[in-house]
mmCIF file of C-alpha atoms in Angstrom:
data_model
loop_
_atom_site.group_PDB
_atom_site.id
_atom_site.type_symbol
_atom_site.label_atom_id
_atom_site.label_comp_id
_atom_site.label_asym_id
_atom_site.label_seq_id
_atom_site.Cartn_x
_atom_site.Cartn_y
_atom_site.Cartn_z
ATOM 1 C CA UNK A 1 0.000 0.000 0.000
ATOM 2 C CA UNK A 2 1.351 3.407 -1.192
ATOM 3 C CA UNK A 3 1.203 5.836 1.821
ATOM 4 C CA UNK A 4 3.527 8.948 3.199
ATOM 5 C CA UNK A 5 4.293 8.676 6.584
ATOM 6 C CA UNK A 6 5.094 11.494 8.642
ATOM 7 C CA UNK A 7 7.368 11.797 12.033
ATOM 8 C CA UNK A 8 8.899 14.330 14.032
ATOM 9 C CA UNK A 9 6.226 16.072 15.756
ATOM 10 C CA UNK A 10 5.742 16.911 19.233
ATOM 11 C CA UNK A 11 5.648 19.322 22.089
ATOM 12 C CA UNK A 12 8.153 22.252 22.168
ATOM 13 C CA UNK A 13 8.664 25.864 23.714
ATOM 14 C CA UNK A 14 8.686 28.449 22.044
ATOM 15 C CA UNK A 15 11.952 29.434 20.456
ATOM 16 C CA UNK A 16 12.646 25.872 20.019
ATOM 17 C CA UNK A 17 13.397 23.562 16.650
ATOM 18 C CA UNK A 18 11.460 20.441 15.201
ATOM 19 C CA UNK A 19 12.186 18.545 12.717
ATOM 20 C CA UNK A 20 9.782 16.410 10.391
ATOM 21 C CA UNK A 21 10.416 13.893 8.371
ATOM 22 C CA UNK A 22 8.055 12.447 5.074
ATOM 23 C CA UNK A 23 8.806 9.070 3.718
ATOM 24 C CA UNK A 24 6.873 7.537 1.058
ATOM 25 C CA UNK A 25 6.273 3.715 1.712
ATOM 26 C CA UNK A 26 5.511 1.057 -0.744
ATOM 27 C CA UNK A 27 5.642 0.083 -4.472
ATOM 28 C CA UNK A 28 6.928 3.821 -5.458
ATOM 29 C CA UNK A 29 9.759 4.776 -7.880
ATOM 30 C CA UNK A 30 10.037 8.505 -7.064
ATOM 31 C CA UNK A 31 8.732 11.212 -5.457
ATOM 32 C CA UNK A 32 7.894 14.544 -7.469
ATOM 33 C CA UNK A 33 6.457 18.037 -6.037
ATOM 34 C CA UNK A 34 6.073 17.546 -2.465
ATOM 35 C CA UNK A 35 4.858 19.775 0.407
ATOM 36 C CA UNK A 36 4.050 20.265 3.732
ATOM 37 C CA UNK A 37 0.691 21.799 4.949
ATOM 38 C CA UNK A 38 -0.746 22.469 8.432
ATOM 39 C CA UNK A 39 -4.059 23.013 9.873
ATOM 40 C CA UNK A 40 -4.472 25.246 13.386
ATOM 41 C CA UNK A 41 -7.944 24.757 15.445
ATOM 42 C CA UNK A 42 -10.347 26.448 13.583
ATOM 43 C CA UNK A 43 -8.364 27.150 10.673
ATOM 44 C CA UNK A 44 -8.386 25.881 7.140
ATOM 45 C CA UNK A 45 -5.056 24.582 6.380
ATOM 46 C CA UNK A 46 -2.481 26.364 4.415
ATOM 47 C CA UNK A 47 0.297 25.356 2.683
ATOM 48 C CA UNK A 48 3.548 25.747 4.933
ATOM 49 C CA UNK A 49 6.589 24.985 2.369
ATOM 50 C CA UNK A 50 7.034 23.133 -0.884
ATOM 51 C CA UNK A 51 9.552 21.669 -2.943
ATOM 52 C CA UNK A 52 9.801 20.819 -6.582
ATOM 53 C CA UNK A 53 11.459 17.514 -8.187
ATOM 54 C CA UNK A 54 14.180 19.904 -9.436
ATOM 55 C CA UNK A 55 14.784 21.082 -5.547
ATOM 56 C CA UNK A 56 13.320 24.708 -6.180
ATOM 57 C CA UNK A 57 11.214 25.842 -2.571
ATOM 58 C CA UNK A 58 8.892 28.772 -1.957
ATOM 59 C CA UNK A 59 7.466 29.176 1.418
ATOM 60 C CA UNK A 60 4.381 30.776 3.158
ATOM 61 C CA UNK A 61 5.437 34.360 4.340
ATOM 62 C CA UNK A 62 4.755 33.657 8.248
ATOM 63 C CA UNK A 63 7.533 30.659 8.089
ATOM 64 C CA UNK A 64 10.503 32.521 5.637
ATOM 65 C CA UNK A 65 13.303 32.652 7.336
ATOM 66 C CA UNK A 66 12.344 30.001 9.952
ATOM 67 C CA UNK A 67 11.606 26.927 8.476
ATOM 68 C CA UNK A 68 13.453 24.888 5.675
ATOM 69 C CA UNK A 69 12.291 22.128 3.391
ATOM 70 C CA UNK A 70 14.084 19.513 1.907
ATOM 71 C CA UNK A 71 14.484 16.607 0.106
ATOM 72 C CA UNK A 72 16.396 12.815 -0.092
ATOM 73 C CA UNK A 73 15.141 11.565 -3.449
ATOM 74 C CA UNK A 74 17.274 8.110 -2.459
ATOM 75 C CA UNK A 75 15.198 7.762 0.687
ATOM 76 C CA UNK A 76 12.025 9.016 -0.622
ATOM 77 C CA UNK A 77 11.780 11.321 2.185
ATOM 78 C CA UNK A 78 10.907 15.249 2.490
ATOM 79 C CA UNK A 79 11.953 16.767 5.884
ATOM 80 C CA UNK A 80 10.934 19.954 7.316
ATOM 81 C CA UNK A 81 13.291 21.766 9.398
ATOM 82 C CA UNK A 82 11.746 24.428 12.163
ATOM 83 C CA UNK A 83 13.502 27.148 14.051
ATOM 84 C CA UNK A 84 12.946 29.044 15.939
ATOM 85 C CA UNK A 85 9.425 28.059 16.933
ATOM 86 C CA UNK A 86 6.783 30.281 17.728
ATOM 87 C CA UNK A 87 2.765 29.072 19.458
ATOM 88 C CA UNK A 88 1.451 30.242 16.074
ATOM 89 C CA UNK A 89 3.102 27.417 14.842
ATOM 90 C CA UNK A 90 0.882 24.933 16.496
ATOM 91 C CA UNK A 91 -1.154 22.504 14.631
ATOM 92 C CA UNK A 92 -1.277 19.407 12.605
ATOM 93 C CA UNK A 93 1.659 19.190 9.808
ATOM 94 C CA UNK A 94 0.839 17.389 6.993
ATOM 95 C CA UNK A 95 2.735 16.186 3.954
ATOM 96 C CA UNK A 96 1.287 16.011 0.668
ATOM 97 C CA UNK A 97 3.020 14.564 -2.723
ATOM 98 C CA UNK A 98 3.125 13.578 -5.870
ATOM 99 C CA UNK A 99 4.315 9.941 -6.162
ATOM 100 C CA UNK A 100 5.312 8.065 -9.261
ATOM 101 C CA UNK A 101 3.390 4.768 -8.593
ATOM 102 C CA UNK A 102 4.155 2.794 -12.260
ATOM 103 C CA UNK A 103 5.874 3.655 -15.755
ATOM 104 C CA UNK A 104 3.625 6.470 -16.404
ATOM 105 C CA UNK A 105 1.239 7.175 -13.229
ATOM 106 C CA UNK A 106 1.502 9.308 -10.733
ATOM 107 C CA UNK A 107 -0.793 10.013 -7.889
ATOM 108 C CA UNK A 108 -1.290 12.672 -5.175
ATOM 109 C CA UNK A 109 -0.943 11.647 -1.695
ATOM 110 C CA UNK A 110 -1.972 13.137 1.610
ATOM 111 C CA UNK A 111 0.437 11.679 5.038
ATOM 112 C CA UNK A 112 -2.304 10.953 8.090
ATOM 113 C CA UNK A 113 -0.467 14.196 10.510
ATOM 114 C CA UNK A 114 1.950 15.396 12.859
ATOM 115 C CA UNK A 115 0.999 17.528 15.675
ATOM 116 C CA UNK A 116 3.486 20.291 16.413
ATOM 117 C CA UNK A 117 2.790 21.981 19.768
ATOM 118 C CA UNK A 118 4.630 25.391 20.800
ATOM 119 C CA UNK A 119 4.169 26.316 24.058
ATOM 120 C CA UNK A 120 4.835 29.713 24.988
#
């Protein structure tokens, strides 16, 4: 069964660093644009960071500076580096890909969450 599986979350003051981790599991050959989203209480989510297959990023203006995205095409696995952490920052992380699946398919897959909580 194709699925992303994320890791890494957890409970952290503020000012602190996380790191998540995305690995794609089963019969997959690559992994193409990925990303990481989150979702606050409330909130709709919003797309945190992505990353293209060529390794180009863009980020959401509230995490520039902070937070890095990147990529182990070997491992099949997207990470997402946070500094300097701030309670804003809470909520459920996901990860969300494109996956090559077969010669020429390629789905879009959402990981099942990570909460991140910053405690002030």
């Amino acid at each position: 069964q194709v699925q992303l599986v994320e890791s890494g979350g957890g409970l952290v003051q503020a000012g602190g660093s996380l790191r998540l981790s995305c690995a794609a599991s089963g019969t997959v050959f690559s992994i193409n644009d990925m990303g990481w989203y989150r979702q606050a209480p409330g909130k709709q989510r919003e797309l945190v960071a992505a990353i293209t297959s060529g390794g180009s990023t863009n980020y959401a203006d509230s995490v520039k500076g902070r937070f890095t995205i990147s990529r182990d095409n070997a491992k099949k696995t997207v990470y997402l580096q946070m500094n300097s952490l701030k309670p804003e920052d809470t909520a459920v992380y996901y990860c969300n890909g494109d996956l090559k699946t077969g010669w020429r398919t390629s789905y879009n897959y959402w990981g099942q969450g990570t909460q991140v909580t910053v405690s002030s």
